[in-house]
Amino acid sequence: MILTVTLNSALDVTYRVPRLRPHASHRVSAVGERPGGKGINVARVLAALGHPVTATGFAGGPAGSLVRELLAASPGVVDALVPCAGTTRRTVAVVDKASGDTTQFNEPGPLISAEEWAAFLARYADLLAGARAVALCGSLPPGVPVGAYAVLVRAARAAGVPVLLDTSGEALRRGVAARPEMIKPNAAELAELTGSRDPLPATRDARRRGAHAVVTSLGPDGLLAATAQGTWRAAPPRALSGNPTGAGDSAVAGLLSGLVEGLDWPDRLARAVALSAATVAAPAAGEFDPRTYEEVRGSVKVTAAQ
Amino acid sequence: MILTVTLNSALDVTYRVPRLRPHASHRVSAVGERPGGKGINVARVLAALGHPVTATGFAGGPAGSLVRELLAASPGVVDALVPCAGTTRRTVAVVDKASGDTTQFNEPGPLISAEEWAAFLARYADLLAGARAVALCGSLPPGVPVGAYAVLVRAARAAGVPVLLDTSGEALRRGVAARPEMIKPNAAELAELTGSRDPLPATRDARRRGAHAVVTSLGPDGLLAATAQGTWRAAPPRALSGNPTGAGDSAVAGLLSGLVEGLDWPDRLARAVALSAATVAAPAAGEFDPRTYEEVRGSVKVTAAQ
């Protein structure tokens, strides 16, 4: 199976309003609740691709219970979340019905105790034994040491399991130094890591910092990958309009499934770009539109970059 | 005791953000959770005034459990909420840290079944037997008949318990016709009920529709009351800046406690205006600043209106 780690899992709540007006009162017409956090989105996409997948991380409180209930109802994802005393955070996405634009509010997440972190590490070590690959995704909840991802990368490497890291800031900086198989920053995360806003040299710089491969997501322009086998750009055949939330998580699912299936880099990148595009075309994170996926997959343009 | 009814109780959540930017993503720095809904706010203010008070209505799901937990921790309010299978709604107030302005999102509330409504009616009848006054407050959750407040007003009248109704729209229109002791519309609710935007004639018109007394809240300008004993305006000595959320609920608590204590109308109105002002000066609905209350109470200007 593929293991995904979401230390700061979330209950993703969607509110639909006719139009967001700052400092006004809004009657919410529809409330949607979904299990969320980047690693859980990745797990749901991997399951939809037919890969056996296990999701771990923390879940606690009423929102954590609801995340687990909703996860149990979504087919193909094995729940290996570790209980915590604090309450799993909610994210609230307020969607303007007219424009489709989203205003997002993200709670900080539960405070994780040293005992809970130790319990997670033990569970993670057990799960690695059965994993073909692992994705470490998203922010760290309060209380988890900032070097957490470096510890998890090292444990995966020691177990011989390839690891993809998708996070930001100091957690990314420290995680990269532990030499993960792949990182997947977006342009802003890459600039923060390297100090450069020029994607190609910054992507190469990030590789020199320790990652075996760096796949930078360029939003609607696709992906830019620097690997030991070469450097590529992969671009969708056309711009897709829709909700970009979760597009990066779908790219991670594409890269990781491609790695496990032994695809070469151009094919992995084409799959990742097509899944991203199909997620933009779908209404919610952790979902993709299968027709768009099939349609785009064959026409992603992958070119060698100099 | 005084009984307050909150059919659509709520978990009031507060998010603090540096500044609300539509269509951007916000990291929420602080999350506050409080038991809410108008009748529960009224109950908390009555308890703070030293009145024995019981809160009923519906509570269900994880948010309902949290409302009950938080209510148990707030001194003096007896919890007589009736369980429902649906989930109690959340309200999310996003507060700009810089300006203090609030953007509010209100979920619609749980779907109440016919059996749950019948269970509530039985509980309400039991509770009326021990009540000296009752407040019926706020919106109706889905599934509750639109004539619900008329039914509850008639049951209170049959039990000889004076009833104050604080709601809006069709629920108010039907409730007024059942002849409650008091209603407390704001200017917009009064205009919707009577078709007139001129507060004095509209307040008198609302009395003719069935309420024994109509107390219209005029926001920072105070209250306007049309009663069998006379017509009064009651105004605070000065405008208070702050958060007006819950000011109307505090006015209801002032009116109801004054009724139970046998205060005459000018004293009831002075108390209600002072409690409203003290709520504007406090950080959260269901709370008031005791110093502002004592300070304003002696200097509310109550004048006979023609």
Coordinates of C-alpha atoms in Angstrom, one line a residue:
Chain A
M1 CA 0.0 0.0 0.0
I2 CA 0.9 3.7 -0.3
L3 CA 0.9 5.5 3.1
T4 CA -0.1 9.2 3.4
V5 CA 0.6 11.2 6.5
T6 CA -1.6 14.2 7.5
L7 CA -0.4 15.4 10.9
N8 CA -2.8 18.4 10.7
S9 CA -5.8 16.7 9.2
A10 CA -9.0 18.8 8.9
L11 CA -12.7 18.8 8.6
D12 CA -13.2 20.8 5.4
V13 CA -16.5 22.8 5.6
T14 CA -17.9 24.6 2.6
Y15 CA -20.5 27.4 3.0
R16 CA -22.3 28.6 -0.1
V17 CA -23.5 32.3 0.0
P18 CA -25.0 34.4 -2.8
R19 CA -22.1 36.9 -2.4
L20 CA -19.5 37.5 0.3
R21 CA -19.9 41.0 1.7
P22 CA -17.3 41.9 4.3
H23 CA -18.8 43.0 7.7
A24 CA -22.3 41.8 6.8
S25 CA -24.3 38.8 8.1
H26 CA -24.8 35.9 5.7
R27 CA -27.4 33.1 5.8
V28 CA -25.5 30.0 4.6
S29 CA -27.7 28.1 2.2
A30 CA -25.6 24.9 2.0
V31 CA -23.1 23.3 4.3
G32 CA -20.8 20.6 3.0
E33 CA -18.4 18.6 5.2
R34 CA -15.5 16.5 4.0
P35 CA -12.4 14.8 5.4
G36 CA -9.5 17.0 4.6
G37 CA -5.9 18.0 4.9
K38 CA -3.5 17.5 2.0
G39 CA -2.5 13.9 2.8
I40 CA -6.1 12.8 3.1
N41 CA -6.9 14.4 -0.2
V42 CA -3.9 12.5 -1.7
A43 CA -5.2 9.3 -0.2
R44 CA -8.7 9.7 -1.7
V45 CA -7.2 10.4 -5.2
L46 CA -4.9 7.3 -4.9
A47 CA -7.9 5.2 -3.9
A48 CA -9.8 6.4 -6.9
L49 CA -6.8 5.4 -9.1
G50 CA -7.1 1.9 -7.7
H51 CA -4.1 2.0 -5.3
P52 CA -4.4 0.4 -1.9
V53 CA -3.8 3.3 0.5
T54 CA -3.6 4.0 4.2
A55 CA -4.0 7.4 5.8
T56 CA -2.3 8.3 9.1
G57 CA -1.8 11.4 11.1
F58 CA -3.8 12.8 14.1
A59 CA -7.6 13.0 14.6
G60 CA -9.3 14.2 17.8
G61 CA -12.4 15.8 19.2
P62 CA -15.8 16.1 17.5
A63 CA -14.3 17.3 14.2
G64 CA -11.8 14.4 14.3
S65 CA -14.6 11.9 14.8
L66 CA -16.5 13.3 11.9
V67 CA -13.3 13.1 9.7
R68 CA -13.0 9.4 10.6
E69 CA -16.7 8.8 9.9
L70 CA -16.5 10.5 6.5
L71 CA -13.3 8.7 5.7
A72 CA -14.9 5.3 6.5
A73 CA -17.6 6.2 4.0
S74 CA -15.1 7.1 1.2
P75 CA -14.1 3.8 -0.5
G76 CA -10.6 2.4 -0.5
V77 CA -8.8 4.5 2.2
V78 CA -7.7 2.5 5.3
D79 CA -8.0 4.7 8.4
A80 CA -4.8 4.6 10.5
L81 CA -5.2 8.0 12.2
V82 CA -3.8 8.3 15.7
P83 CA -6.2 9.7 18.4
C84 CA -5.2 13.0 20.0
A85 CA -6.8 14.8 23.0
G86 CA -7.2 18.2 21.1
T87 CA -9.8 18.8 18.5
T88 CA -9.0 18.4 14.8
R89 CA -9.2 21.8 13.0
R90 CA -11.9 22.9 10.6
T91 CA -11.3 24.8 7.5
V92 CA -14.2 26.9 6.3
A93 CA -14.4 27.7 2.5
V94 CA -17.0 30.4 1.8
V95 CA -18.0 30.0 -1.9
D96 CA -19.7 32.9 -3.7
K97 CA -22.4 31.3 -5.7
A98 CA -22.3 34.0 -8.4
S99 CA -18.6 34.0 -9.2
G100 CA -17.5 30.7 -7.7
D101 CA -14.7 32.5 -5.9
T102 CA -13.7 31.0 -2.5
T103 CA -12.7 32.8 0.7
Q104 CA -10.9 30.4 3.0
F105 CA -10.5 30.3 6.8
N106 CA -8.1 27.7 8.3
E107 CA -8.0 26.9 12.1
P108 CA -4.6 26.3 13.6
G109 CA -5.1 22.6 14.7
P110 CA -4.9 20.7 18.0
L111 CA -2.0 20.9 20.4
I112 CA -0.1 17.6 20.2
S113 CA 1.5 16.4 23.4
A114 CA 4.9 14.7 23.5
E115 CA 3.2 11.4 24.3
E116 CA 0.9 11.7 21.3
W117 CA 3.9 12.5 19.1
A118 CA 5.7 9.4 20.4
A119 CA 2.5 7.3 19.8
F120 CA 2.4 8.5 16.2
L121 CA 6.1 7.7 15.6
A122 CA 5.5 4.1 16.8
R123 CA 2.4 3.8 14.5
Y124 CA 4.3 5.3 11.6
A125 CA 7.2 2.8 12.0
D126 CA 4.7 -0.1 12.0
L127 CA 2.9 1.2 8.9
L128 CA 6.2 1.8 7.0
A129 CA 6.8 -1.9 7.1
G130 CA 3.9 -2.5 4.7
A131 CA 4.4 0.7 2.6
R132 CA 5.6 0.9 -1.0
A133 CA 5.8 4.7 -0.8
V134 CA 4.9 7.4 1.6
A135 CA 3.6 11.0 1.2
L136 CA 4.2 13.5 4.0
C137 CA 1.8 16.3 3.5
G138 CA 0.8 19.7 4.9
S139 CA 1.3 21.9 7.9
L140 CA 2.4 20.7 11.4
P141 CA -0.1 21.1 14.2
P142 CA 1.0 23.0 17.3
G143 CA 3.3 20.9 19.6
V144 CA 4.8 18.8 16.8
P145 CA 8.6 19.6 16.6
V146 CA 9.5 21.7 13.6
G147 CA 12.0 19.0 12.5
A148 CA 9.2 16.4 12.5
Y149 CA 9.4 15.8 8.7
A150 CA 13.1 15.3 8.8
V151 CA 12.6 12.5 11.4
L152 CA 9.8 10.9 9.2
V153 CA 11.9 11.2 6.1
R154 CA 14.9 9.5 7.8
A155 CA 12.7 6.7 9.2
A156 CA 11.2 6.0 5.7
R157 CA 14.7 6.0 4.1
A158 CA 15.9 3.6 6.8
A159 CA 13.0 1.3 6.0
G160 CA 13.8 1.6 2.2
V161 CA 10.5 3.3 1.5
P162 CA 10.6 6.2 -1.0
V163 CA 9.1 9.4 0.5
L164 CA 7.5 12.5 -1.1
L165 CA 7.4 15.6 1.1
D166 CA 4.8 18.3 0.4
T167 CA 5.0 21.1 3.0
S168 CA 6.3 24.7 3.4
G169 CA 8.5 27.0 5.4
E170 CA 10.9 25.7 8.0
A171 CA 9.3 22.3 8.1
L172 CA 10.2 22.0 4.3
R173 CA 13.7 23.4 4.8
R174 CA 14.5 20.8 7.5
G175 CA 12.7 18.0 5.7
V176 CA 14.7 18.5 2.5
A177 CA 18.0 18.2 4.3
A178 CA 17.0 14.7 5.3
R179 CA 17.1 13.8 1.5
P180 CA 13.5 12.7 0.6
E181 CA 12.9 11.0 -2.8
M182 CA 10.7 14.0 -4.0
I183 CA 9.4 17.3 -2.9
K184 CA 6.6 19.2 -4.6
P185 CA 6.7 22.9 -3.8
N186 CA 4.6 25.5 -5.4
A187 CA 6.3 28.6 -6.7
A188 CA 5.8 30.5 -3.4
E189 CA 7.1 27.6 -1.3
L190 CA 10.1 27.2 -3.6
A191 CA 10.9 30.9 -3.5
E192 CA 10.8 30.7 0.3
L193 CA 13.1 27.7 0.3
T194 CA 15.7 29.0 -2.2
G195 CA 15.4 32.8 -2.1
S196 CA 14.9 32.7 -5.9
R197 CA 11.7 33.5 -7.8
D198 CA 13.0 32.1 -11.1
P199 CA 11.5 28.6 -11.2
L200 CA 14.2 26.7 -13.2
P201 CA 17.3 27.7 -11.2
A202 CA 15.2 27.6 -8.0
T203 CA 14.0 24.0 -8.7
R204 CA 17.6 23.0 -9.4
D205 CA 18.8 24.7 -6.3
A206 CA 16.2 22.9 -4.2
R207 CA 17.6 19.6 -5.5
R208 CA 21.1 20.6 -4.4
R209 CA 19.6 21.1 -0.9
G210 CA 18.9 17.4 -0.6
A211 CA 15.8 16.2 -2.5
H212 CA 16.5 13.5 -5.1
A213 CA 13.8 15.1 -7.3
V214 CA 12.0 18.4 -7.2
V215 CA 8.7 18.9 -8.9
T216 CA 7.6 22.5 -8.8
S217 CA 3.9 23.2 -9.5
L218 CA 3.4 26.3 -11.6
G219 CA -0.3 26.5 -11.2
P220 CA -2.2 26.6 -14.6
D221 CA 1.2 26.3 -16.4
G222 CA 1.8 22.8 -15.1
L223 CA 4.9 21.2 -13.5
L224 CA 8.6 21.7 -13.7
A225 CA 10.7 18.7 -12.6
A226 CA 14.4 18.5 -11.8
T227 CA 15.5 14.8 -11.4
A228 CA 18.6 12.6 -11.7
Q229 CA 17.2 11.5 -15.1
G230 CA 16.7 14.9 -16.5
T231 CA 14.7 18.2 -16.3
W232 CA 11.2 18.5 -17.8
R233 CA 8.3 20.9 -18.1
A234 CA 4.9 19.3 -18.3
A235 CA 2.0 21.6 -19.4
P236 CA -1.7 20.9 -19.8
P237 CA -3.0 21.3 -23.4
R238 CA -5.3 24.3 -22.3
A239 CA -6.1 26.4 -19.3
L240 CA -8.9 25.0 -17.2
S241 CA -11.2 27.2 -15.2
G242 CA -12.5 26.0 -11.8
N243 CA -11.5 25.6 -8.2
P244 CA -7.7 25.0 -7.9
T245 CA -8.1 23.8 -4.2
G246 CA -6.6 20.3 -4.1
A247 CA -4.9 20.4 -7.5
G248 CA -1.5 20.1 -5.8
D249 CA -2.7 17.1 -3.8
S250 CA -3.8 15.4 -7.0
A251 CA -0.4 16.1 -8.5
V252 CA 1.2 14.4 -5.5
A253 CA -1.1 11.4 -6.0
G254 CA -0.1 11.3 -9.7
L255 CA 3.6 11.4 -8.9
L256 CA 3.4 8.8 -6.2
S257 CA 1.3 6.3 -8.1
G258 CA 3.6 6.7 -11.1
L259 CA 6.6 6.0 -8.9
V260 CA 5.0 2.8 -7.5
E261 CA 4.0 1.7 -10.9
G262 CA 7.5 2.2 -12.3
L263 CA 6.5 4.8 -14.9
D264 CA 9.3 6.9 -16.3
W265 CA 9.4 10.6 -15.4
P266 CA 7.6 12.0 -18.5
D267 CA 4.7 9.6 -17.9
R268 CA 4.6 10.4 -14.1
L269 CA 4.5 14.1 -14.9
A270 CA 1.8 13.7 -17.6
R271 CA -0.4 11.8 -15.1
A272 CA 0.2 14.4 -12.4
V273 CA -0.7 17.3 -14.7
A274 CA -3.8 15.5 -15.9
L275 CA -5.0 14.8 -12.4
S276 CA -4.4 18.4 -11.4
A277 CA -6.4 19.6 -14.3
A278 CA -9.2 17.1 -13.6
T279 CA -9.3 18.4 -10.0
V280 CA -9.6 22.0 -11.0
A281 CA -12.6 20.8 -13.1
A282 CA -14.2 19.0 -10.2
P283 CA -16.2 20.7 -7.5
A284 CA -14.2 19.7 -4.4
A285 CA -10.6 19.0 -3.2
G286 CA -9.8 15.3 -3.1
E287 CA -11.9 14.6 -6.1
F288 CA -11.2 14.7 -9.8
D289 CA -13.3 14.6 -12.9
P290 CA -12.5 11.3 -14.6
R291 CA -13.5 12.5 -18.1
T292 CA -11.2 15.5 -17.9
Y293 CA -8.4 13.2 -16.5
E294 CA -8.7 10.8 -19.5
E295 CA -9.0 13.6 -22.0
V296 CA -6.0 15.7 -20.7
R297 CA -3.7 12.7 -19.9
G298 CA -3.0 11.9 -23.6
S299 CA -2.3 15.6 -24.5
V300 CA 0.0 16.9 -21.8
K301 CA 3.0 18.4 -23.4
V302 CA 6.2 17.1 -21.7
T303 CA 9.4 18.8 -22.9
A304 CA 13.0 18.6 -21.8
A305 CA 14.1 21.8 -20.1
Q306 CA 17.7 23.2 -20.3
Chain B
M1 CA -37.7 30.4 37.2
I2 CA -37.7 32.2 33.8
L3 CA -37.8 29.9 30.8
T4 CA -36.1 30.7 27.6
V5 CA -36.8 28.8 24.3
T6 CA -34.1 28.6 21.6
L7 CA -35.5 26.2 19.0
N8 CA -32.5 26.9 16.7
S9 CA -29.7 27.0 19.3
A10 CA -26.2 27.4 17.9
L11 CA -22.5 26.9 18.6
D12 CA -21.2 30.5 18.1
V13 CA -17.6 30.3 16.7
T14 CA -15.4 33.4 16.5
Y15 CA -12.4 33.5 14.1
R16 CA -9.9 36.4 14.5
V17 CA -8.0 37.4 11.4
P18 CA -5.8 40.4 10.7
R19 CA -8.0 41.6 7.9
L20 CA -10.8 39.9 5.9
R21 CA -9.8 39.8 2.2
P22 CA -12.5 38.3 0.0
H23 CA -11.3 35.4 -2.1
A24 CA -8.1 35.0 -0.1
S25 CA -7.0 32.3 2.3
H26 CA -6.8 33.3 6.0
R27 CA -4.9 31.6 8.8
V28 CA -7.2 32.0 11.8
S29 CA -5.2 33.0 14.9
A30 CA -7.8 32.4 17.6
V31 CA -10.9 30.2 17.7
G32 CA -13.6 31.0 20.3
E33 CA -16.6 28.7 20.9
R34 CA -19.7 29.7 22.9
P35 CA -23.2 28.4 23.4
G36 CA -25.4 30.6 21.3
G37 CA -28.8 31.4 19.8
K38 CA -30.9 34.3 21.1
G39 CA -32.7 32.5 23.9
I40 CA -29.4 31.1 25.3
N41 CA -27.9 34.5 25.3
V42 CA -31.0 35.8 27.1
A43 CA -30.7 33.0 29.7
R44 CA -27.0 33.8 30.4
V45 CA -27.8 37.4 31.0
L46 CA -30.7 36.6 33.3
A47 CA -28.5 34.2 35.2
A48 CA -25.9 37.0 35.6
L49 CA -28.7 39.2 37.0
G50 CA -29.4 36.6 39.6
H51 CA -32.6 35.1 38.2
P52 CA -33.1 31.3 38.2
V53 CA -33.4 30.4 34.5
T54 CA -33.9 27.3 32.4
A55 CA -33.0 27.1 28.7
T56 CA -34.9 24.8 26.4
G57 CA -35.0 24.2 22.6
F58 CA -33.2 21.6 20.5
A59 CA -29.6 20.4 20.6
G60 CA -28.1 17.6 18.5
G61 CA -24.9 16.3 17.0
P62 CA -21.3 17.2 17.9
A63 CA -22.1 21.0 17.9
G64 CA -25.1 20.3 20.1
S65 CA -23.0 18.3 22.6
L66 CA -20.5 21.2 22.8
V67 CA -23.3 23.7 23.4
R68 CA -24.5 21.6 26.3
E69 CA -21.0 21.2 27.7
L70 CA -20.3 24.9 27.5
L71 CA -23.7 25.7 29.0
A72 CA -23.0 23.4 31.9
A73 CA -19.8 25.4 32.5
S74 CA -21.7 28.8 32.5
P75 CA -23.1 29.3 35.9
G76 CA -26.8 29.6 36.7
V77 CA -28.5 28.3 33.5
V78 CA -30.4 25.0 33.9
D79 CA -30.1 22.9 30.7
A80 CA -33.5 21.6 29.5
L81 CA -32.6 21.3 25.8
V82 CA -34.3 18.5 23.9
P83 CA -32.1 16.1 21.9
C84 CA -32.6 16.0 18.1
A85 CA -31.1 13.7 15.5
G86 CA -29.8 16.5 13.3
T87 CA -26.7 18.7 14.1
T88 CA -27.1 22.0 15.9
R89 CA -25.9 24.8 13.6
R90 CA -22.8 26.8 13.9
T91 CA -22.5 30.5 13.4
V92 CA -19.0 31.7 12.4
A93 CA -18.1 35.3 13.2
V94 CA -15.0 36.5 11.5
V95 CA -13.6 39.5 13.4
D96 CA -11.1 41.8 11.7
K97 CA -8.4 42.4 14.4
A98 CA -7.6 45.9 13.0
S99 CA -11.1 47.4 12.8
G100 CA -13.1 45.1 15.1
D101 CA -15.7 44.6 12.3
T102 CA -17.4 41.3 12.1
T103 CA -18.5 39.2 9.1
Q104 CA -21.1 36.6 10.1
F105 CA -22.0 33.2 8.6
N106 CA -25.1 31.5 9.9
E107 CA -25.8 27.8 9.1
P108 CA -29.5 26.9 8.7
G109 CA -29.9 24.5 11.6
P110 CA -30.9 20.8 11.9
L111 CA -34.0 19.3 10.3
I112 CA -36.5 18.7 13.2
S113 CA -38.8 15.7 12.7
A114 CA -42.5 15.7 13.7
E115 CA -41.6 13.3 16.6
E116 CA -38.9 15.7 17.9
W117 CA -41.3 18.6 17.7
A118 CA -43.9 16.6 19.7
A119 CA -41.3 15.7 22.3
F120 CA -40.4 19.4 22.6
L121 CA -44.0 20.4 23.1
A122 CA -44.4 17.9 25.9
R123 CA -41.2 19.2 27.6
Y124 CA -42.3 22.8 27.1
A125 CA -45.7 22.1 28.8
D126 CA -43.9 20.5 31.8
L127 CA -41.5 23.5 32.1
L128 CA -44.3 26.1 31.8
A129 CA -45.7 24.7 35.1
G130 CA -42.7 26.1 37.0
A131 CA -42.1 29.3 34.9
R132 CA -42.8 32.8 36.0
A133 CA -42.2 34.1 32.4
V134 CA -41.1 32.7 29.1
A135 CA -39.0 34.1 26.2
L136 CA -39.4 32.7 22.7
C137 CA -36.4 33.7 20.8
G138 CA -34.9 33.5 17.3
S139 CA -35.4 31.6 14.1
L140 CA -37.1 28.3 13.5
P141 CA -35.0 25.4 12.4
P142 CA -36.1 23.5 9.3
G143 CA -39.0 21.1 9.9
V144 CA -40.6 23.2 12.7
P145 CA -44.0 24.5 11.6
V146 CA -44.0 28.2 10.7
G147 CA -46.9 28.6 13.2
A148 CA -44.8 27.2 16.0
Y149 CA -44.5 30.4 18.1
A150 CA -48.3 30.9 17.9
V151 CA -48.7 27.4 19.4
L152 CA -46.1 28.2 22.1
V153 CA -47.6 31.6 22.9
R154 CA -51.1 30.0 23.3
A155 CA -49.8 27.3 25.6
A156 CA -48.0 29.9 27.8
R157 CA -51.2 32.0 28.0
A158 CA -53.3 28.9 28.9
A159 CA -50.8 28.2 31.7
G160 CA -51.0 31.9 32.9
V161 CA -47.3 32.5 32.1
P162 CA -46.5 35.9 30.4
V163 CA -44.6 35.4 27.2
L164 CA -42.2 37.6 25.3
L165 CA -41.7 36.8 21.6
D166 CA -38.5 37.9 19.8
T167 CA -38.4 36.6 16.2
S168 CA -39.0 37.9 12.6
G169 CA -40.8 37.3 9.4
E170 CA -43.8 35.0 9.1
A171 CA -43.0 33.3 12.5
L172 CA -43.4 36.8 14.1
R173 CA -46.5 37.6 12.2
R174 CA -48.2 34.4 13.3
G175 CA -46.9 34.6 16.8
V176 CA -48.2 38.1 17.3
A177 CA -51.7 37.0 16.4
A178 CA -51.7 34.6 19.3
R179 CA -51.4 37.7 21.7
P180 CA -48.1 37.5 23.5
E181 CA -47.4 39.8 26.5
M182 CA -44.6 41.4 24.6
I183 CA -42.7 41.5 21.3
K184 CA -39.3 43.1 20.8
P185 CA -38.7 43.7 17.1
N186 CA -35.9 45.8 15.7
A187 CA -36.7 48.5 13.2
A188 CA -36.3 46.1 10.2
E189 CA -38.5 43.4 11.7
L190 CA -41.1 45.9 12.7
A191 CA -41.2 47.3 9.1
E192 CA -41.6 43.8 7.7
L193 CA -44.5 43.1 10.1
T194 CA -46.3 46.4 9.6
G195 CA -45.2 47.7 6.2
S196 CA -44.3 51.0 7.9
R197 CA -40.8 52.4 8.4
D198 CA -41.9 55.1 10.8
P199 CA -41.2 53.6 14.2
L200 CA -43.9 55.2 16.4
P201 CA -46.9 54.5 14.2
A202 CA -45.4 51.1 13.3
T203 CA -44.9 50.2 17.0
R204 CA -48.6 51.1 17.7
D205 CA -49.7 49.2 14.7
A206 CA -47.9 46.1 15.9
R207 CA -49.8 46.4 19.2
R208 CA -53.1 46.4 17.3
R209 CA -52.0 43.1 15.7
G210 CA -52.2 41.4 19.0
A211 CA -49.1 42.0 21.3
H212 CA -50.0 43.5 24.7
A213 CA -46.8 45.5 24.5
V214 CA -44.4 46.3 21.7
V215 CA -40.8 47.3 22.5
T216 CA -39.0 48.3 19.3
S217 CA -35.2 48.4 19.5
L218 CA -33.8 51.4 17.6
G219 CA -30.2 50.3 17.8
P220 CA -27.9 53.0 19.4
D221 CA -31.0 55.3 19.9
G222 CA -32.5 52.9 22.5
L223 CA -36.0 51.6 22.8
L224 CA -39.5 52.7 21.9
A225 CA -42.4 51.0 23.8
A226 CA -46.1 51.0 23.2
T227 CA -48.0 49.5 26.1
A228 CA -51.4 49.6 27.8
Q229 CA -49.9 51.9 30.4
G230 CA -48.4 54.4 27.9
T231 CA -45.9 55.0 25.2
W232 CA -42.2 55.7 26.0
R233 CA -38.9 56.3 24.5
A234 CA -35.8 55.2 26.4
A235 CA -32.4 56.4 25.2
P236 CA -28.9 55.8 26.5
P237 CA -27.0 58.9 27.8
R238 CA -24.4 58.6 25.1
A239 CA -23.6 56.4 22.0
L240 CA -21.4 53.4 22.9
S241 CA -19.0 51.9 20.4
G242 CA -18.4 48.2 20.3
N243 CA -20.0 45.0 19.0
P244 CA -23.8 45.2 18.9
T245 CA -24.2 41.4 18.6
G246 CA -26.4 40.3 21.5
A247 CA -27.6 43.8 22.5
G248 CA -31.1 42.8 21.6
D249 CA -30.9 39.6 23.6
S250 CA -29.8 41.6 26.6
A251 CA -32.7 44.0 26.2
V252 CA -35.0 41.0 26.3
A253 CA -33.4 39.8 29.5
G254 CA -33.9 43.3 31.0
L255 CA -37.5 43.5 30.0
L256 CA -38.3 40.0 31.2
S257 CA -36.5 40.4 34.6
G258 CA -38.2 43.7 35.1
L259 CA -41.6 42.1 34.4
V260 CA -40.9 39.3 36.9
E261 CA -39.7 41.8 39.5
G262 CA -42.8 43.9 39.1
L263 CA -40.9 47.0 37.9
D264 CA -43.0 49.7 36.1
W265 CA -42.4 50.3 32.4
P266 CA -40.0 53.2 32.7
D267 CA -37.8 51.1 35.0
R268 CA -38.0 48.0 32.8
L269 CA -37.0 50.1 29.8
A270 CA -34.1 51.8 31.6
R271 CA -32.8 48.4 32.7
A272 CA -33.1 47.0 29.1
V273 CA -31.3 50.0 27.6
A274 CA -28.5 49.8 30.1
L275 CA -28.1 46.1 29.6
S276 CA -28.0 46.6 25.8
A277 CA -25.3 49.3 26.2
A278 CA -23.3 47.1 28.5
T279 CA -23.4 44.3 26.0
V280 CA -22.2 46.6 23.2
A281 CA -19.3 47.4 25.6
A282 CA -18.5 43.7 26.2
P283 CA -16.6 41.5 23.8
A284 CA -19.2 38.7 23.2
A285 CA -23.0 38.1 22.9
G286 CA -24.6 36.8 26.1
E287 CA -22.2 38.9 28.2
F288 CA -22.4 42.4 29.5
D289 CA -19.9 44.8 31.1
P290 CA -21.2 45.2 34.7
R291 CA -19.6 48.6 35.2
T292 CA -21.2 50.0 32.0
Y293 CA -24.5 48.5 33.2
E294 CA -24.4 50.3 36.6
E295 CA -23.1 53.5 35.1
V296 CA -25.7 53.7 32.3
R297 CA -28.7 52.4 34.3
G298 CA -29.1 55.6 36.4
S299 CA -28.8 57.9 33.4
V300 CA -31.1 56.3 30.8
K301 CA -33.6 59.0 29.6
V302 CA -37.1 57.7 29.6
T303 CA -39.7 60.1 28.1
A304 CA -43.4 59.7 27.3
A305 CA -44.0 59.6 23.5
Q306 CA -47.1 61.1 21.9

